[in-house]
């Protein structure tokens, strides 16, 4: 999937990801390739991005929104 993490300071990450783990208001979620489309409000916590090579990156998310598009594009708008 193609992932973009955008904060008030600009683009924090943009690239391919194998998976994304993060907390929403409804609970913890894992997003994989070709996940069904959804929009969710995020809770504070770590967003863990696993890249296709297996390396992991962590980002702190205070608040924001997650959008999973039908075109395998995932966007986090973080506050």
Tab-separated table of C-alpha atoms in Angstrom:
chain	number	residue	atom	x	y	z
A	1	UNK	CA	0.000	0.000	0.000
A	2	UNK	CA	1.051	3.603	-0.445
A	3	UNK	CA	1.135	5.461	2.885
A	4	UNK	CA	1.283	9.188	3.625
A	5	UNK	CA	1.596	10.574	7.155
A	6	UNK	CA	0.990	14.318	7.185
A	7	UNK	CA	1.208	16.541	10.262
A	8	UNK	CA	0.992	20.270	10.836
A	9	UNK	CA	4.773	20.335	10.250
A	10	UNK	CA	4.470	18.723	6.821
A	11	UNK	CA	4.947	15.267	5.353
A	12	UNK	CA	6.419	12.923	7.970
A	13	UNK	CA	6.399	9.789	5.801
A	14	UNK	CA	5.483	8.984	2.239
A	15	UNK	CA	6.184	5.611	0.702
A	16	UNK	CA	5.279	1.955	0.471
A	17	UNK	CA	4.242	0.033	3.574
A	18	UNK	CA	3.435	-3.630	4.190
A	19	UNK	CA	1.330	-2.859	7.274
A	20	UNK	CA	0.234	-0.075	9.593
A	21	UNK	CA	-0.765	-0.535	13.253
A	22	UNK	CA	-2.373	2.313	15.180
A	23	UNK	CA	-5.107	3.235	17.649
A	24	UNK	CA	-8.490	4.583	16.613
A	25	UNK	CA	-11.346	5.737	18.843
A	26	UNK	CA	-12.894	2.283	18.309
A	27	UNK	CA	-9.722	0.367	19.218
A	28	UNK	CA	-6.471	-0.819	17.713
A	29	UNK	CA	-6.379	-1.481	13.966
A	30	UNK	CA	-3.993	-3.088	11.499
A	31	UNK	CA	-4.177	-1.940	7.887
A	32	UNK	CA	-2.781	-4.251	5.200
A	33	UNK	CA	-2.655	-4.097	1.394
A	34	UNK	CA	-6.091	-3.788	-0.201
A	35	UNK	CA	-7.843	-3.056	3.118
A	36	UNK	CA	-11.481	-2.075	2.726
A	37	UNK	CA	-12.049	1.686	2.443
A	38	UNK	CA	-12.676	3.466	5.733
A	39	UNK	CA	-12.304	6.737	7.609
A	40	UNK	CA	-11.515	6.674	11.341
A	41	UNK	CA	-10.729	9.177	14.075
A	42	UNK	CA	-7.382	8.424	15.710
A	43	UNK	CA	-6.513	8.218	19.397
A	44	UNK	CA	-3.152	9.210	20.828
A	45	UNK	CA	-0.456	6.568	20.591
A	46	UNK	CA	2.209	5.069	18.386
A	47	UNK	CA	1.649	4.368	14.711
A	48	UNK	CA	3.909	1.500	13.658
A	49	UNK	CA	4.723	1.268	9.962
A	50	UNK	CA	6.247	-1.957	8.669
A	51	UNK	CA	8.001	-1.365	5.371
A	52	UNK	CA	8.087	-4.023	2.611
A	53	UNK	CA	11.666	-4.957	3.616
A	54	UNK	CA	10.500	-5.691	7.193
A	55	UNK	CA	12.010	-2.583	8.805
A	56	UNK	CA	9.711	-0.773	11.220
A	57	UNK	CA	9.229	2.930	11.841
A	58	UNK	CA	7.296	4.486	14.724
A	59	UNK	CA	5.446	7.791	14.767
A	60	UNK	CA	3.633	9.372	17.701
A	61	UNK	CA	0.093	10.429	16.813
A	62	UNK	CA	-1.626	12.817	19.261
A	63	UNK	CA	-4.872	12.978	17.270
A	64	UNK	CA	-6.066	12.978	13.704
A	65	UNK	CA	-7.812	10.961	11.031
A	66	UNK	CA	-7.061	7.848	9.014
A	67	UNK	CA	-8.358	7.417	5.476
A	68	UNK	CA	-8.016	4.131	3.609
A	69	UNK	CA	-8.926	4.638	-0.026
A	70	UNK	CA	-10.102	2.033	-2.486
A	71	UNK	CA	-6.967	2.569	-4.563
A	72	UNK	CA	-4.632	1.099	-1.886
A	73	UNK	CA	-3.748	4.650	-0.735
A	74	UNK	CA	-3.655	5.212	3.031
A	75	UNK	CA	-3.426	8.713	4.518
A	76	UNK	CA	-2.979	9.828	8.118
A	77	UNK	CA	-3.729	13.484	8.863
A	78	UNK	CA	-2.176	14.023	12.292
A	79	UNK	CA	-2.747	16.956	14.614
